[in-house]
Tab-separated table of C-alpha atoms in Angstrom:
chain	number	residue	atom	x	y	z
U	1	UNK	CA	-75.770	-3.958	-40.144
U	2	UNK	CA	-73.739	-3.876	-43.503
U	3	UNK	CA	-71.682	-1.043	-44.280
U	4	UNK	CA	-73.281	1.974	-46.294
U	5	UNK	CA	-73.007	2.182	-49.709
U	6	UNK	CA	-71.207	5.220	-51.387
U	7	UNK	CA	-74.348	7.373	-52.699
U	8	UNK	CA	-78.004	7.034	-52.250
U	9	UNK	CA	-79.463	4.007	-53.544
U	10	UNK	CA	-81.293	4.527	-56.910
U	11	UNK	CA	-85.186	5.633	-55.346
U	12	UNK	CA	-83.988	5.432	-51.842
U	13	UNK	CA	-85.460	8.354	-50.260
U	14	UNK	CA	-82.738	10.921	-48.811
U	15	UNK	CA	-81.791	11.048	-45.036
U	16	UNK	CA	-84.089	13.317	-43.084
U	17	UNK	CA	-82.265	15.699	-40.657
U	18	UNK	CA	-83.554	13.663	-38.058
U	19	UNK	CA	-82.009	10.315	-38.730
U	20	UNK	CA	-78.761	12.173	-39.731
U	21	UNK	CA	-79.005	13.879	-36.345
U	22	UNK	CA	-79.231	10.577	-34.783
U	23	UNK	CA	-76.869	8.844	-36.888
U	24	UNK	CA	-74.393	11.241	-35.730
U	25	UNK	CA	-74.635	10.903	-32.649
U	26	UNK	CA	-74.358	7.067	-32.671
U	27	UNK	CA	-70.933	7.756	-34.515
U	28	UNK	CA	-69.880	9.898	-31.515
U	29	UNK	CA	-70.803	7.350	-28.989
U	30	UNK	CA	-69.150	5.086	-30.994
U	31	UNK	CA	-65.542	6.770	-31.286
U	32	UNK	CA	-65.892	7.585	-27.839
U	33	UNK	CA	-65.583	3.628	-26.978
U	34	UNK	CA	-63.247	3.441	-30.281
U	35	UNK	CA	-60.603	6.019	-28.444
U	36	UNK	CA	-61.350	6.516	-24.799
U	37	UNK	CA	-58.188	8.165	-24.686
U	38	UNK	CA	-58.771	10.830	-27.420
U	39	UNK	CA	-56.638	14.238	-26.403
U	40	UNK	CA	-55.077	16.952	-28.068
U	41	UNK	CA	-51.903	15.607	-29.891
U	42	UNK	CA	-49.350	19.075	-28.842
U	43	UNK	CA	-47.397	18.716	-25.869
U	44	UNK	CA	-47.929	21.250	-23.004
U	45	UNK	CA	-48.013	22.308	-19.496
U	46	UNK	CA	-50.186	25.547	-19.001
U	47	UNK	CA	-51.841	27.409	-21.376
U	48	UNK	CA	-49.566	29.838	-23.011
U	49	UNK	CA	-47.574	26.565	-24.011
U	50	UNK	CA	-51.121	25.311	-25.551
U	51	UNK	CA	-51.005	28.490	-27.247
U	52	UNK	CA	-47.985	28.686	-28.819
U	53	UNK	CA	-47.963	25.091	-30.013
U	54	UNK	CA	-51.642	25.662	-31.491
U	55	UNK	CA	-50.015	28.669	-33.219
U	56	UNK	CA	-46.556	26.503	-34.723
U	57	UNK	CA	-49.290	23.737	-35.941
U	58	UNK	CA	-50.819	25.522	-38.765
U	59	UNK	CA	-49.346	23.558	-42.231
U	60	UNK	CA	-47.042	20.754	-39.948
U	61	UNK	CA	-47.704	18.257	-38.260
U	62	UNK	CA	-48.275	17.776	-34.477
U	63	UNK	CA	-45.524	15.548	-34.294
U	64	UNK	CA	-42.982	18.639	-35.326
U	65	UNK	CA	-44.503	21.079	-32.823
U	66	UNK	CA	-43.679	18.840	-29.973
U	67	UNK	CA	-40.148	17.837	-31.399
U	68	UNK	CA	-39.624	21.559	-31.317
U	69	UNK	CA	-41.387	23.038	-28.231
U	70	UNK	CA	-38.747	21.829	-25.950
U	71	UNK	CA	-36.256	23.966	-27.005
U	72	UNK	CA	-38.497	26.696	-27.601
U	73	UNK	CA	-39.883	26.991	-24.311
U	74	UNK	CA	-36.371	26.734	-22.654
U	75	UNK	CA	-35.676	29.713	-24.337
U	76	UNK	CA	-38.553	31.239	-23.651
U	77	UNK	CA	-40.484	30.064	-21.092
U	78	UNK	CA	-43.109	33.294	-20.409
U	79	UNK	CA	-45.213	35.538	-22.447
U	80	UNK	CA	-42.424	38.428	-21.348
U	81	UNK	CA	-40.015	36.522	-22.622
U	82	UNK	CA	-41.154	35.466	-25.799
U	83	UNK	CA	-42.332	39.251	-26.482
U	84	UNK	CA	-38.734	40.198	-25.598
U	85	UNK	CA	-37.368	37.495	-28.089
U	86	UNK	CA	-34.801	38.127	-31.211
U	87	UNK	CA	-36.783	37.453	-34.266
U	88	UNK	CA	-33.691	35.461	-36.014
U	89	UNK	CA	-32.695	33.861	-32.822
U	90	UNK	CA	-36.648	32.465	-32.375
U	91	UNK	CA	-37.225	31.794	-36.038
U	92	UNK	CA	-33.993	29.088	-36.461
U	93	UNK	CA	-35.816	27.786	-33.155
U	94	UNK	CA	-38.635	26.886	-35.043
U	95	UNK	CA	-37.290	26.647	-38.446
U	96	UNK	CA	-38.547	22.733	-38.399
U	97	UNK	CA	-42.153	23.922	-38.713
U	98	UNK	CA	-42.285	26.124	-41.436
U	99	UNK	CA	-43.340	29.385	-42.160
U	100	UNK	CA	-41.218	30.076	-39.506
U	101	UNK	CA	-40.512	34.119	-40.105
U	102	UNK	CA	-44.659	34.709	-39.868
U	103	UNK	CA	-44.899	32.285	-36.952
U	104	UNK	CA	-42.239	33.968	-34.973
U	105	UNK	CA	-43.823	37.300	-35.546
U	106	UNK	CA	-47.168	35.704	-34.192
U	107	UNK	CA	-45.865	34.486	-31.562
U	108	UNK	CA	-43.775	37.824	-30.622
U	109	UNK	CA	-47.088	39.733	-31.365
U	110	UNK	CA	-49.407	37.557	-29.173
U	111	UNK	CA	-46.424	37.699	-26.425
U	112	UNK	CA	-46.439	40.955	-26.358
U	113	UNK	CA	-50.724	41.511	-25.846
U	114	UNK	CA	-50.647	39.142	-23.233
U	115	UNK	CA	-47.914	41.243	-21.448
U	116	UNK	CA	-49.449	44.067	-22.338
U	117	UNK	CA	-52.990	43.820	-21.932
U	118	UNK	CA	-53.564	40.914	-20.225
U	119	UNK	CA	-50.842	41.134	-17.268
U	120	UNK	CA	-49.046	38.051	-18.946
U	121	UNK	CA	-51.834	35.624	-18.532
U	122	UNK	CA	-53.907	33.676	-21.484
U	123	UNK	CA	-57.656	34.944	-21.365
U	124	UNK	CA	-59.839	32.477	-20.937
U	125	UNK	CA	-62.844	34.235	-23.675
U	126	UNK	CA	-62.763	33.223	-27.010
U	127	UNK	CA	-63.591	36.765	-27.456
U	128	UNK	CA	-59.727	37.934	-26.072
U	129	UNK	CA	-58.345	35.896	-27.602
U	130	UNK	CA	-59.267	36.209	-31.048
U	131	UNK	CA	-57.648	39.525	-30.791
U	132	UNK	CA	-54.113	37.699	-30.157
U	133	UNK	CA	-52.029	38.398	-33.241
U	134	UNK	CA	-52.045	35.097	-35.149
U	135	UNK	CA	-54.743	33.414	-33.259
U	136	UNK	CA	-58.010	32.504	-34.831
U	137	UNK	CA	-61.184	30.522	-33.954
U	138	UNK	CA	-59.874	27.532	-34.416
U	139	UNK	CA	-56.431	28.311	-32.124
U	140	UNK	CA	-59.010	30.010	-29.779
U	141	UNK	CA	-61.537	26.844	-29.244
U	142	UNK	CA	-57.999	24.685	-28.740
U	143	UNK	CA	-57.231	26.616	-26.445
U	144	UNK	CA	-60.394	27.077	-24.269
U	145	UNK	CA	-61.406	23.193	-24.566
U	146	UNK	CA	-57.529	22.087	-23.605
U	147	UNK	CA	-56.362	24.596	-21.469
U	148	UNK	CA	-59.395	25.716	-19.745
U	149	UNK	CA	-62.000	22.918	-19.902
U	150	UNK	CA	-64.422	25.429	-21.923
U	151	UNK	CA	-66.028	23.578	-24.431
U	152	UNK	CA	-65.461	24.107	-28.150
U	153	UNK	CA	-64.774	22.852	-31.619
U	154	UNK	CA	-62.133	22.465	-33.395
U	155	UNK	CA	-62.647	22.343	-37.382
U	156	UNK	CA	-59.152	21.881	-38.164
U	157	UNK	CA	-58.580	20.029	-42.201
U	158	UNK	CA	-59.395	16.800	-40.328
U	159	UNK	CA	-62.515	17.307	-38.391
U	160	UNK	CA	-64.065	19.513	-41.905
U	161	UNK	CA	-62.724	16.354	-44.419
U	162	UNK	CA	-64.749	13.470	-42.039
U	163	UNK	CA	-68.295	15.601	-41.085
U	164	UNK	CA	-68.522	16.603	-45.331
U	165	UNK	CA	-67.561	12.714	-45.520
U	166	UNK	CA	-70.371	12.000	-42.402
U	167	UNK	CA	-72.741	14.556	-44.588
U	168	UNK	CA	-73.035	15.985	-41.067
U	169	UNK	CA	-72.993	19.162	-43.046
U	170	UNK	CA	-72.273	20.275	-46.651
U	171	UNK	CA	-70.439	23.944	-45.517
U	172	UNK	CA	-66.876	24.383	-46.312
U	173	UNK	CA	-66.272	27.505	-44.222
U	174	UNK	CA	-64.971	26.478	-40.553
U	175	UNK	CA	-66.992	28.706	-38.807
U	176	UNK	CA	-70.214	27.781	-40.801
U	177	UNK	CA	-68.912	24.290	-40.144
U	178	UNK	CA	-68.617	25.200	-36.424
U	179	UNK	CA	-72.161	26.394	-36.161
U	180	UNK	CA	-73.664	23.307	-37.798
U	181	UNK	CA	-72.037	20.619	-36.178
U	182	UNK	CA	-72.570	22.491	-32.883
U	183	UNK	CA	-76.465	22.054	-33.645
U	184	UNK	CA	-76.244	18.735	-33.811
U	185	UNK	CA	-74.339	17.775	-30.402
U	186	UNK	CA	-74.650	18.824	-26.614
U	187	UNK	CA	-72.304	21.747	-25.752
U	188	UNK	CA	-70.797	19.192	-23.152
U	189	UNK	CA	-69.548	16.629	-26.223
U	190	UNK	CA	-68.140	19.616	-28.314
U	191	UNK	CA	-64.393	19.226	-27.745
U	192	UNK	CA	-64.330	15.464	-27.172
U	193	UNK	CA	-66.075	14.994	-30.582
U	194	UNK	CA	-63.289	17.041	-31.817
U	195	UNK	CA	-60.810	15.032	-30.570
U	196	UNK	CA	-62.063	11.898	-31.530
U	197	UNK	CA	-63.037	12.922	-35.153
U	198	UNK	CA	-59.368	14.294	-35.454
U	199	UNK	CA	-58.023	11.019	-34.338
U	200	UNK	CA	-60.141	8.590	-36.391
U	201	UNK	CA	-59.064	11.207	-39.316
U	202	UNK	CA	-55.563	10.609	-38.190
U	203	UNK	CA	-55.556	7.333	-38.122
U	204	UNK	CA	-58.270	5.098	-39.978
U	205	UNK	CA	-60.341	8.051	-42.088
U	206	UNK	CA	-57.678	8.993	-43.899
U	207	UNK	CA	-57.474	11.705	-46.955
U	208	UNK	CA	-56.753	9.753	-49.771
U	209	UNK	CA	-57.058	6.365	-48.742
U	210	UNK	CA	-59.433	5.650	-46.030
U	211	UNK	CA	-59.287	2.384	-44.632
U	212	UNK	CA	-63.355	1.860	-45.227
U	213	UNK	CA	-62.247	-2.370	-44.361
U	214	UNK	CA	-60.812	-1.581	-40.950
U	215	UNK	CA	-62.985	1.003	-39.784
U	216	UNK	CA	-65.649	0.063	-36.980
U	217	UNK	CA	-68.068	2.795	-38.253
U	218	UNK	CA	-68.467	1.763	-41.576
U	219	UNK	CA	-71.775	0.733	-41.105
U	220	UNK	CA	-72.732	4.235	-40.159
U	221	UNK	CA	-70.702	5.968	-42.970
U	222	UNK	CA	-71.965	7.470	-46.624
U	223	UNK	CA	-68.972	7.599	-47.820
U	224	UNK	CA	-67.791	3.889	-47.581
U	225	UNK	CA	-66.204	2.185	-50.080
U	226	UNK	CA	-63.922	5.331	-50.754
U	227	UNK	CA	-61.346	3.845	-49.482
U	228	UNK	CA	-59.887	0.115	-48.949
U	229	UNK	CA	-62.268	-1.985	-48.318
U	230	UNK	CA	-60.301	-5.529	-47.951
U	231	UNK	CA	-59.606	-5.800	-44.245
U	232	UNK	CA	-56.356	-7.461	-44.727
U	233	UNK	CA	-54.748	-4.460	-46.631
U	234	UNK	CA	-56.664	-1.593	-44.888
U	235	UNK	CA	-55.397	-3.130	-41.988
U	236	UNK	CA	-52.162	-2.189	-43.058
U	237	UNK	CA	-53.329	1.885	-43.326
U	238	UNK	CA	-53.610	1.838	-40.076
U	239	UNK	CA	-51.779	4.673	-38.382
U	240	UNK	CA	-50.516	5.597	-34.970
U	241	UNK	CA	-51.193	3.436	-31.878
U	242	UNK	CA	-53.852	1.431	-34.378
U	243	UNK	CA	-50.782	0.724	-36.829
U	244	UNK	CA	-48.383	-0.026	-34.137
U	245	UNK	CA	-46.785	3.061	-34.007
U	246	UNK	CA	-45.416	5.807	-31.982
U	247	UNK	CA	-48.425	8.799	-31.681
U	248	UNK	CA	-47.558	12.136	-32.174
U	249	UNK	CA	-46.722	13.369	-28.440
U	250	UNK	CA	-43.364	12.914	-26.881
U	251	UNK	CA	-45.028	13.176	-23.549
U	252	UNK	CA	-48.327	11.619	-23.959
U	253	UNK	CA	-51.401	11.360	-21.064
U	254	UNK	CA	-51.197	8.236	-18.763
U	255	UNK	CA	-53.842	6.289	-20.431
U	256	UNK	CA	-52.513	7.084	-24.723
U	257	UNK	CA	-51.785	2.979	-24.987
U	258	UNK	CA	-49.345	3.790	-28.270
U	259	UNK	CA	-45.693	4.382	-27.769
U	260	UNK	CA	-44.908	8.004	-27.727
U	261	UNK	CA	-43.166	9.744	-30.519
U	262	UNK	CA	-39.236	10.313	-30.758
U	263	UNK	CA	-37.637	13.543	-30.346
U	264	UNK	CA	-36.462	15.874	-32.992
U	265	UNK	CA	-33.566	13.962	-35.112
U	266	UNK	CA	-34.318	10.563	-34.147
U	267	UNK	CA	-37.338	10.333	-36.175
């Protein structure tokens, strides 16, 4: 099968829903065999850790949350203790992820509710916990799917940039995104799919340089050809585990075959 070509073909009649429906879900069964050891990249042990990592991610990287958790969750290891917290004291904590005065009043905030009005535990309803100060869908579906084994999906920048890429669905919104993507796949596949799509965006499916000449799904993708396509240098794109490097978690699952990622100031 040679890879797709960027745009329809001149008179080449466009994809019905059907075969998009199915090509989709021959990509999925295909990433699932590309990463059988797709997980979510933040470092935790329960959920309220889960939470407040999910929270620190928005605008850094995975790989910062988990270089700064550590020390975050020495200091405050329950939701009683976080709500009791000193704003300045937390916020040079987590200074490393940025935004770090409106994270730490999140993260106070959310604290606090789960004291308050959940006895200090993390609701398992997407419906509580979109009431958390700070914590949105997207935090929420983390969250549930990780923590809880609820499914959900995640449309973080990742999983919205590949499924517009896929033309799995033309909606910018995430929770428009959410609903049509949801259509398409068994509730059982929903956060698996997101963690595979958010690792081949991580590392092959790149932003601004996909590398279209090392990616196994080319044949199934639109959008080929935006990227390298000479398999010698989109080789070298390549990122995490794929690339030979360290992944983003310090303490990765059993089965992640890259090396895991180096604490904060050895990076």
């Amino acid at each position: 099968m040679k890879p797709a070509k960027s745009g329809a073909e001149p008179g080449a009649k466009p994809e019905s829903h059907l075969a998009m429906v199915r090509r989709a879900r021959r990509i999925n069964r295909e990433l699932a065999e590309l990463y059988p050891y797709a997980h979510t990249e933040l470092d935790f042990r329960n959920p309220f850790e889960l939470l407040v990592a999910t929270v620190l991610s928005a605008q850094t990287t995975d790989l910062r949350v988990n270089q700064t958790t550590p020390a975050l969750f020495a200091a405050y290891p329950t939701p009683e203790d976080m709500a009791a917290a000193v704003p300045e004291e937390m916020e040079e904590l987590i200074r490393p992820t940025g935004f770090f005065r409106a994270k730490a009043k999140a993260l106070i905030g959310l604290s606090a509710a789960l004291r308050d009005r959940f006895g200090g535990e993390v609701p398992g309803r997407l419906a509580d916990l979109v009431t958390l100060p700070g914590v949105g869908r997207k935090t929420a579906n983390v969250v549930l799917g990780n923590a809880f084994g609820v499914p959900g999906i995640t449309v973080d920048t990742h999983f919205g940039r590949l499924v517009r890429r896929w033309k799995w669905t033309e909606q910018e919104d995430p929770e428009k995104v959410e609903a049509e993507i949801a259509a398409i796949f068994p509730r059982s596949e929903w956060t698996m799919l997101s963690h595979r799509v958010v690792f081949h965006g991580r590392r092959i499916c790149h932003a601004r340089k996909p590398a279209c000449g090392a990616c196994p799904i080319a044949p199934l993708c639109p959008a080929y050809g935006e990227g390298e396509t000479d398999p010698e240098k989109a080789r070298k794109l390549l990122k995490y585990e794929m690339g030979g490097q360290p992944g983003q978690r310090l303490s990765p699952p059993a089965d992640y075959p890259g090396k895991p990622a180096p604490p904060l100031g050895a990076d």
